[in-house]
Structures are given as C-alpha cells and as structure tokens.
C-alpha cells in the first residue's frame, strides 16, 4: 500500500483574538447605538438604523458640501425640487470658509428629516413581502388553471378582462417607472426616497402581475386576445382620459406634486374606482374568482402600504410648524388641477360599467364611494375638499 | 411556480410600454450624448415574479449566516486590525449604493429603450437592498465587536472625514452632471463592471482570512446582483457607440471615470487589503496581483479591449499608468502611509506594522522596506502617548502632502504633482490626469465642442481649509471624533484599549495649529509657488522631503 504525499495546503490560520463585545471596559465600550440621529420614538428602530442619514445633508455633517454638481452648479438633492417646505429650510446652509469649522445645525436641522416610513420598509421587509405576494398570485392562478376555473367566465367577461383589466397594466407600469422611480432621485431624505422606490416597485410588480396573468389567460381561454389591452389602451375612448392623466403625471417636475397627485388624487378617484368599485365587484357575478386575487394584491399594496406612507409624508407638511399654510396653499393649487383631470378620466371610464353580463353596482354609486374615500384622505391630511369635487 | 418560460414572460412584459400621446415625460437630466431608438435587448430577462423569490432566498442565506456568526462567537476570532478598517469602508459604501439607485432615472429619458428601463428599475431596488443590507451589517458589527466607536458614529464621521470624502465621489459621481457620463459610464461601465471586483470579491476574501465570514456573505450576495447591472451598462454603451457623435464624449468619460475610480478605489481597497490584514502567507495574493487579475485581465483585456472594434477609444495609456502607479510608484503604500499619518483625523484605529508584515511587504514588493520601513518603525515607536506628539507633528522624514483638487487623495507620488490656477485659485493635482479632469473635462466646452450638460466639481474640496489655524483638540471635537467620556479620541494609532494608552484631547491640545496646505499655497507669491512646486516634485518616495540642493 502506498501513501500519497501531498503538500500542505496554504490556508489562513484562525487566531483567538477575543474581540467580542464586552471583553474589555474602556470609553465607548458600551456605546452600541448609532449616535448621529434622534429616533422618532423613544428607541431607535431597525428601520431607522439602516435608513436614516445615509443620504447626507450639508446642514448636518456634510461640512465640505456636495462634491459634484450639475451643469448649473447644484449638487445633491436641492430642497427646491418641490414647492413644499418643511420647517427650517429657509435657514441658509452653514457657510464654509478658511477656519470656519465644520459644524452644522443640530439634528434634524429641518422638518424633512422628521419623516419616517410607517411601513418601515427596508430590504428584508420588502423582499419578504413581495415574494409572498408573487408566490400567492402564482398559486392562485395555477390553481384556477388546474381546476379549469376560467371556463366558468361569462363570454363578455372574457372580453372585459382582456381589454379593461389588461389596460390597467399600462397605468401601473407608466406610473411605477416614470413617476415613482423618477421621484426617488429627488426628495430631500433617504427616508422619502426609499419609501418612494418601494412604491415604484409595487407598481411595476403589479403591472407585471397583470401582464403575466394576461399571458396565462391567452393560454387557457380559447379566443382570448392577449394583445387586446394594447389596442384598448391606445385607442378605446373610454381609456383615453385615464391615459391622458397617467401621461400627465409623468410630466410633472415637482416630485412631491407627482407623488401627491398619483397617490392622493388619482388612486382614490380613478385607480380604486376601477379596481375596487368595478373589477372586484363585477368579477364574482361573472364567474371569476381569480382576477380579484390578482388585482387585490395590487390594491392592498396601495391601500395598506403606499397610501399609508404617503399620508405620513404629507401630514407632516400640512401640519408643519412653520410652513403649514404655505403647504396647504400649494397643495390646494394641485388639487384644483388634478381633481378635475381625474374626475374627467373617471367619467370617461363609465361606459365599461355596462360591459359585463352580470352588472356591477352603478357607476355613480362607485364614484360617490370613491369621492367619499378621497374626501376622508384629505380630511386626514387636514385639507379641505376642493370645490371641483362636486363636479 | 407557473409554467411560463422566462423568455415568454419577459417578452410579454415588453407589451407594458407605450409611446406617450398626450404628454411627454418630464426631462430633468440633460446629456450631451445623442441616442437613436434601438431595440437593444436586456440579456438577463429579469421578471419580478422570479426576481423577488430569488432575492428572498439570497436574504435567507445572508441572515442565516449572520445568526450563525453571533451564535458561533465569530468575534472571538476576528482580527481587530481588519475590523477597524471596516469602520471606514462600511461608513462609505451605503451611500454609493443608494446613489446608484437614485441614478437610474437619469437614464430613463435619455436612453430611449423601454426594455432597458425595466432592467434599470430592478437595479434601482437592488441598490436599495445593498445600501440597507450594508447598514445592517455595520449595525451587527457595532453590536458585537469589542470596540463600537466609529461604527456608532459612522454616518456622521464619514461625511466630514478626509477618507470618507474621497469615497463620497464614488457616490456623487453617479447622480449629477451629464446623465450618461454619471449614471452609465462612471457608474455601470467603470465602477460596477471593473471596480466592484476588488470591492466585493477581492476584499471579502481578505475578510475571511481575518476571521470575518460575514463580510463575504453580505458582499458576495451584493455582487451577485452586479452582473445584471453590468449588462444594463453594456446595452447602453452599445447604443451610445451606434452614434459616432458620441465617440468623443465616450473617450472623455472613460478617461475621467477610469482614472477617478483608480485613484479612489485603489487607494481605499488597496489599503484595506494590504495594511488591514494579518494574513501574511507569502502565497496569498497581494493587492497588485489581485488588481492584475480582476482589473487588468478580466476587465481591461476581456471587456474593454473587444469594444475597440465598435469605435470605443480605450484609455490604454491611463490603464498602463494605473498599473505603473500601483507597481512602480507604490501608490497603495503611499496612501496607507498617509492614512496612518493622519490617524488623528479619523474614526478608527490603525494597527502598527510588525516585522512579520515587513517581511511580507518586502517579499511582495521588493524594495518596500528601504522606502517605507523606517517610517512604519517610527509609527510604531510613536503609537502610544509618551510625551511626544502624534506622528504627523514629529520629525520622521515626512512632508505633509498637498491635496489633489480632483480626486481628493493627497498628491503622494510627489514627482507627479501638477498645479494650475483655476477660477482664481491655485490648485494642486496628484497627476496630470486629475488636472485634465478639472481643467478640461468638467467644463461646458470640451475640445471646442459645446458640452452644456457636463457637471462641475464643487464644494470645499480640501478639508484642512475649514480648520485653518485651529488647534487639533478643537478640530477633532468639532468633527465628532471623541468617545463618550468626552476626552478620549475614537481614533488611535494602535489597538490597545487600555485607557492609559489611548490618546486624548489633552494630547491634541499640546500640538501646534493645523494649517491648510492650500490656503498657505495661495498666500504665496507666484514665484514662491513655482519654487514650492519645484521642491515638492523632488520629494518622495514615502513622503520624504526633497533632498537639499547640492
């Protein structure tokens, strides 16, 4: 028997270093919390620890200022990218010159830094939640496919889904990419921008959920036209109002206006009107228990997460200790513009209420509920109903 | 899972985009590049239905490892020399990550290809993942490592520290200026495709060798997303190359982005890997060897050179010069020596080098000891307070360097330093390529061509300016580099945590005032400035002042 001799493998040698917390007592040995910000509540949350102050502010610790600017010399995240103001923003950035030192204002320096996402979204929560959503949708659709559930659909309902539910995917996609993904470059703090980027992904995911559901229906339902949504979105007069508003939302320069108009005005008056007052109501009567589960996932994201952070974000501004009146006036102007646009879009949708065989509740009743919901949101934000709501 | 193939699913989601009819999306980020509509494909065909569960699975692995590290008392065997440098690295890196997320919309309006926008949106949320998962790793270190100081103050200190400010370019360069220069060439084509190899692959390997397997766990998970980002950049680059009018800008931007990444990333990561490790096996790769493999072979020769046939002008000279800087001019050693010189203006502890380290450096970099050995012996000698000043204020044959206005790493390879008067101020640059970046590239005209969208270098780029004339005790107090007793410094030039061996404000108070090299330079007459320059470039290596004229 021979023994093969091999050279000793080279590997690092572990060493006992006793570098554990508590091994020694010295200044700072027990200072185990991030000390550069004040938590919103008594104790620093995990969400705050991974989010707060990652995006610097020259008013805090950014003593040398931003290092790279646009062609006009502005760097970072200019506060003027929205017309809204938070307390303290009119104080100039601390001036720096030879021998000036580097101290900024006491944290938080201005009101923008008081915002916290009530959903406390960071990567761990975000991926868990969205993985659960796509898994559940996949299971629902797959079960429906296996049990031939689509065969129960009324013929007109098939047409309704291929055209109208299909058309909605474009709204989610357009807003997700060109309103929310765009806005997450522009807000003054990391807390704002992370919440907005999560909102963006909810919408993009919902758009894809609808598109892939549409693909399944093309495979499962004879004569289901998987491309009808494109033509509906492009040409159907009933959808042109929605399309016009969706495109107009992408054209807004002010990031806060874009988020407000999309989440506070458009969603209750158009989005929820279509999804909750029409699709969710009409589907069961037309033999469809699957579509509401797909649409419901997106609806839940909006109603329980995205609207929640949006309200927290704007509540601070409408109750700001320095600029509440200014902000309410600005937002009032936005409401005067966006409410009529959204109501026109909503009303242009009315013809599709009559398309299913089993009729949903009346359009006017649905619109009343949508207006009432919208009015409630405004009330929560300490805003009054614009006169345009009575149109 | 559903039956649909990824290819079919990806094809289906292409139906989501539409051509606006009533209103055009707002245009907020300009570029001097021009793009024609083209159907460049997203080669990775990512669909969120599979993306989310994939990322969740990766998270399970990361958080499982984190749990295991704590249960398994990982911190009993981590090297403090290594973890201390993570106070700097993990204070910097969450900002570049989140800035990459913020950079994605810069591309939407300028790159007319909705298929790529989908990939860019996924990159956006990947970057949110990276930023928060890294903040979380730092939080874990803060909670479980022996010395939390510096981790606990990291996002304050990184913003005003000179090393952190060098690193901050790696974030701000992504989000401002010409949209394509920033979000495509600087971010995806150079930073992500080239330098994440050393950041997220080479450096974690060194962490593991120093008893820390959490850094590799987190950063390899991060790196697994980078391949998608690289393909985003590649598709955009091919679209840009299709228009010959862009070639001049591409040449400019590759030169700027390459050189700046080299200056910034090689300074920081080179120092961590070479001077932050206790693993001195002679067969482990040096940073120079890693660089040759990851950057020179994998990126330059395998990725960049094949693009030459499409008309891309590759900065061969700067790539060779970067290697020359690392191999012949000791760039990483010069930087590490400077970081250690300026230990008192930091928020981590820097371990002295030992004979074992010297032996390894000499083996890997022949001639190292003659250049740097005596200085590190002085560093060791002066590391605990004993009636002397910190090394920066002692006579150790080291001339405090001027700072490069562009990359903000000091002008350490003394012979390369150049000066220029810009906007009424005399500025110093570490190399001609950095002078070119400020004086020629970041300007509204370039080689006679209007470039109205090009960004600007702004800010108070020399930190010493702000503290010109201040006492050192007041400097470190103002910057927040003091421990919770209000007296002991966070930074130390050794790893001994015995309070009697630690430097404090009284030691700082005894030092002379801090003088800004740039302020002093600008107080000179033009003749004095020229004489100063002539003298400076005769200095070095290892920071030695110029020898006296014969």
Coordinates of N, CA, C and O in Angstrom, one line a residue, chain A residues 268-274 277-278 339 342-350 353 361-375 389-391:
Chain A
X268 N -57.4 57.2 -5.5 CA -58.8 57.0 -5.0 C -59.8 57.3 -6.0 O -60.8 56.6 -6.1
X269 N -59.6 58.3 -6.8 CA -60.7 58.8 -7.8 C -60.7 57.9 -9.0 O -61.8 57.8 -9.7
X270 N -59.6 57.3 -9.4 CA -59.6 56.6 -10.7 C -59.2 55.1 -10.4 O -59.9 54.2 -10.8
X271 N -58.0 55.0 -9.7 CA -57.5 53.6 -9.5 C -58.4 52.7 -8.7 O -58.8 51.7 -9.2
X272 N -58.8 53.2 -7.5 CA -59.7 52.4 -6.7 C -61.1 52.3 -7.3 O -61.8 51.3 -7.1
X273 N -61.5 53.4 -8.0 CA -62.8 53.3 -8.6 C -62.8 52.2 -9.6 O -63.8 51.4 -9.6
X274 N -61.8 52.0 -10.4 CA -61.8 51.0 -11.4 C -61.6 49.6 -10.7 O -62.3 48.7 -11.0
X277 N -64.3 49.4 -7.2 CA -65.7 49.6 -7.4 C -66.2 48.9 -8.7 O -67.4 48.8 -8.9
X278 N -65.3 48.5 -9.5 CA -65.8 47.8 -10.7 C -65.2 46.4 -10.8 O -66.0 45.4 -10.7
X339 N -57.8 67.2 -9.5 CA -59.2 66.7 -9.2 C -60.0 66.7 -10.5 O -60.6 65.7 -10.9
X342 N -58.8 64.1 -13.0 CA -59.1 62.7 -12.6 C -60.6 62.4 -12.7 O -60.9 61.3 -13.0
X343 N -61.4 63.4 -12.4 CA -62.8 63.2 -12.5 C -63.2 63.0 -13.9 O -64.1 62.2 -14.3
X344 N -62.6 63.7 -14.8 CA -62.9 63.6 -16.3 C -62.5 62.1 -16.7 O -63.2 61.4 -17.4
X345 N -61.3 61.7 -16.2 CA -60.8 60.4 -16.6 C -61.8 59.3 -16.0 O -62.1 58.3 -16.7
X346 N -62.3 59.5 -14.8 CA -63.2 58.6 -14.2 C -64.5 58.5 -15.0 O -65.0 57.4 -15.3
X347 N -65.0 59.6 -15.3 CA -66.3 59.7 -16.0 C -66.2 59.0 -17.4 O -67.1 58.4 -17.9
X348 N -65.0 59.3 -18.1 CA -64.9 58.7 -19.4 C -64.8 57.2 -19.3 O -65.1 56.5 -20.3
X349 N -64.5 56.6 -18.1 CA -64.5 55.2 -18.0 C -65.9 54.6 -17.9 O -66.1 53.4 -18.0
X350 N -66.9 55.5 -17.6 CA -68.2 55.0 -17.3 C -68.8 53.9 -18.2 O -69.4 52.9 -17.8
X353 N -68.7 50.2 -17.4 CA -69.5 49.6 -16.3 C -70.6 48.7 -16.9 O -71.1 47.8 -16.3
X361 N -72.3 47.2 -9.2 CA -73.0 48.3 -8.7 C -72.9 49.5 -9.6 O -71.9 49.6 -10.4
X362 N -73.8 50.4 -9.6 CA -73.9 51.6 -10.5 C -72.6 52.4 -10.5 O -72.0 52.6 -9.4
X363 N -72.2 52.9 -11.6 CA -71.0 53.8 -11.7 C -71.1 55.0 -10.7 O -70.2 55.3 -10.0
X364 N -72.3 55.6 -10.7 CA -72.4 56.8 -9.8 C -72.3 56.4 -8.4 O -71.7 57.2 -7.6
X365 N -72.8 55.3 -8.0 CA -72.6 54.8 -6.6 C -71.1 54.6 -6.3 O -70.6 54.9 -5.3
X366 N -70.4 54.0 -7.3 CA -69.0 53.7 -7.1 C -68.2 55.0 -7.0 O -67.3 55.2 -6.2
X367 N -68.6 56.0 -7.9 CA -67.9 57.3 -7.9 C -68.1 58.0 -6.6 O -67.2 58.6 -6.0
X368 N -69.4 57.9 -6.1 CA -69.6 58.5 -4.8 C -68.8 57.9 -3.7 O -68.2 58.7 -2.8
X369 N -68.6 56.6 -3.7 CA -67.8 56.0 -2.7 C -66.3 56.4 -2.9 O -65.6 56.7 -1.9
X370 N -65.9 56.5 -4.1 CA -64.5 57.0 -4.4 C -64.3 58.4 -3.9 O -63.3 58.7 -3.3
X371 N -65.3 59.2 -4.1 CA -65.2 60.6 -3.7 C -65.2 60.7 -2.2 O -64.4 61.5 -1.6
X372 N -66.0 59.9 -1.6 CA -66.1 59.9 -0.1 C -64.7 59.4 0.5 O -64.2 60.0 1.5
X373 N -64.2 58.4 -0.1 CA -62.9 57.9 0.3 C -61.8 59.0 0.2 O -61.0 59.2 1.1
X374 N -61.8 59.6 -1.0 CA -60.9 60.7 -1.3 C -61.0 61.8 -0.2 O -60.0 62.4 0.3
X375 N -62.3 62.2 0.0 CA -62.5 63.2 1.0 C -62.0 62.9 2.4 O -61.4 63.7 3.1
X389 N -64.6 68.9 -6.6 CA -65.0 67.5 -6.3 C -66.5 67.3 -6.5 O -67.0 66.2 -6.7
X390 N -67.2 68.4 -6.5 CA -68.7 68.3 -6.7 C -69.1 68.2 -8.2 O -70.2 68.0 -8.5
X391 N -68.1 68.3 -9.0 CA -68.4 68.2 -10.5 C -69.0 66.8 -10.8 O -68.5 65.8 -10.3

